[in-house]
Amino acid sequence: MTAMATALDTTPFVRFTSVTKRFGSAAPALDEVAGDILGGRITGIVGPDGAGKTTLIRLMTALMLPDAGSVEVLGYDTRSDPAGIQASIGYMPQRFGLYEDLSVQENLDLYADLRGLPKSERSRTFGELLEFTDLARFTTRLAGKLSGGMKQKLGLACALLRKPRLLLLDEPGVGVDPISRRDLWKMVENLKAEGIGVVWSTAYLEEAEACDHVFLLNKGRLLFSGPPAEMTGRVENRVFRLSGIRGRRREKLAHFLELEGVVDGVIQGEA
């Protein structure tokens, strides 16, 4: 990949201002979310299923607009200039649309057409991406015959065809074996070193801990924004693992939950 600026850019790549998004009459998918995402670092969007992670990422693509508040991406407002945003970002949704009856190379060709990559740039770009993702040996293999990790690497290559300034990855680690997940992280770390802003959404704590900054969401509300160590430090000496239990575990758990010092299922105090 061609080197980009390595210094941390202090100008926000993304800015959310009091963002609210609703779907029908249900509770808001996002409720008054605010914050900044910087370039040259990995930002984690963290939370359980239904927290609002995918909705927040889709708002950054300008494929969806907020009901209230505003989203600015790379200096563009999502309402007034979605085309400017979409020309400057890479996006890999949770279920990336690979064509399983096409080969690795044919998928790259198709997405190059869709992204408007000039033909004069394709040979060099394909070569760089195939080397970067270690897929050069598999260009003739059908996408449907790839492992889960290799499919994610191909999806990443397709998302990087136009060298985005901001890369949005919606739960890329789901369904991927540990070795392939480690490889994905190495590639993302290399992109960060080039100055690209990376957003990685996840429900996994270990992935959140590998980010530089995290937004913790639950039921559409932003509960925390900051370094992951600060987030995990808040539960230090408050959450304990119980082991060596014999017999009916539910009865033992119910007993411990009734003890003094337990609040909302969390044991307070020293181990």
Coordinates of N, CA and C in Angstrom, one line a residue, residues 2-9 13 39-41 165 190-197:
T2 N 0.4 2.3 -0.7 CA 1.2 3.5 -0.8 C 1.2 4.2 0.6
A3 N 2.3 4.7 1.0 CA 2.4 5.3 2.4 C 1.6 6.6 2.4
M4 N 1.0 6.9 3.5 CA 0.2 8.1 3.7 C 0.8 8.8 4.9
A5 N 0.2 9.9 5.3 CA 0.7 10.6 6.5 C 0.6 9.7 7.7
T6 N 1.6 9.7 8.5 CA 1.7 8.8 9.7 C 1.3 9.6 11.0
A7 N 1.4 10.9 11.0 CA 1.1 11.6 12.2 C -0.4 11.6 12.5
L8 N -0.8 11.5 13.8 CA -2.1 11.5 14.2 C -2.8 12.8 13.8
D9 N -3.9 12.8 13.0 CA -4.6 13.9 12.6 C -5.6 14.3 13.7
F13 N -12.2 13.0 11.7 CA -12.6 12.4 10.5 C -14.2 12.3 10.5
G39 N -8.5 10.3 12.6 CA -7.7 9.5 11.7 C -6.5 8.9 12.3
G40 N -5.8 7.9 11.7 CA -4.6 7.4 12.2 C -4.7 6.6 13.5
R41 N -6.0 6.1 13.7 CA -6.2 5.2 14.9 C -7.4 4.3 14.6
R165 N -9.8 7.2 2.8 CA -9.2 7.9 4.0 C -9.8 7.3 5.3
N190 N -1.6 -2.0 9.9 CA -0.8 -1.4 8.9 C -1.5 -0.2 8.2
L191 N -2.8 -0.3 8.0 CA -3.6 0.8 7.5 C -3.6 2.0 8.4
K192 N -3.7 1.8 9.7 CA -3.6 2.8 10.7 C -2.3 3.6 10.6
A193 N -1.2 2.8 10.4 CA 0.1 3.4 10.3 C 0.2 4.3 9.1
E194 N -0.6 4.1 8.1 CA -0.6 5.0 6.9 C -1.5 6.2 7.1
G195 N -2.1 6.4 8.2 CA -2.9 7.5 8.5 C -4.4 7.3 8.2
I196 N -4.8 6.1 7.8 CA -6.2 5.9 7.5 C -6.9 5.7 8.8
G197 N -8.1 6.3 8.9 CA -9.0 6.2 10.1 C -9.7 4.8 9.9

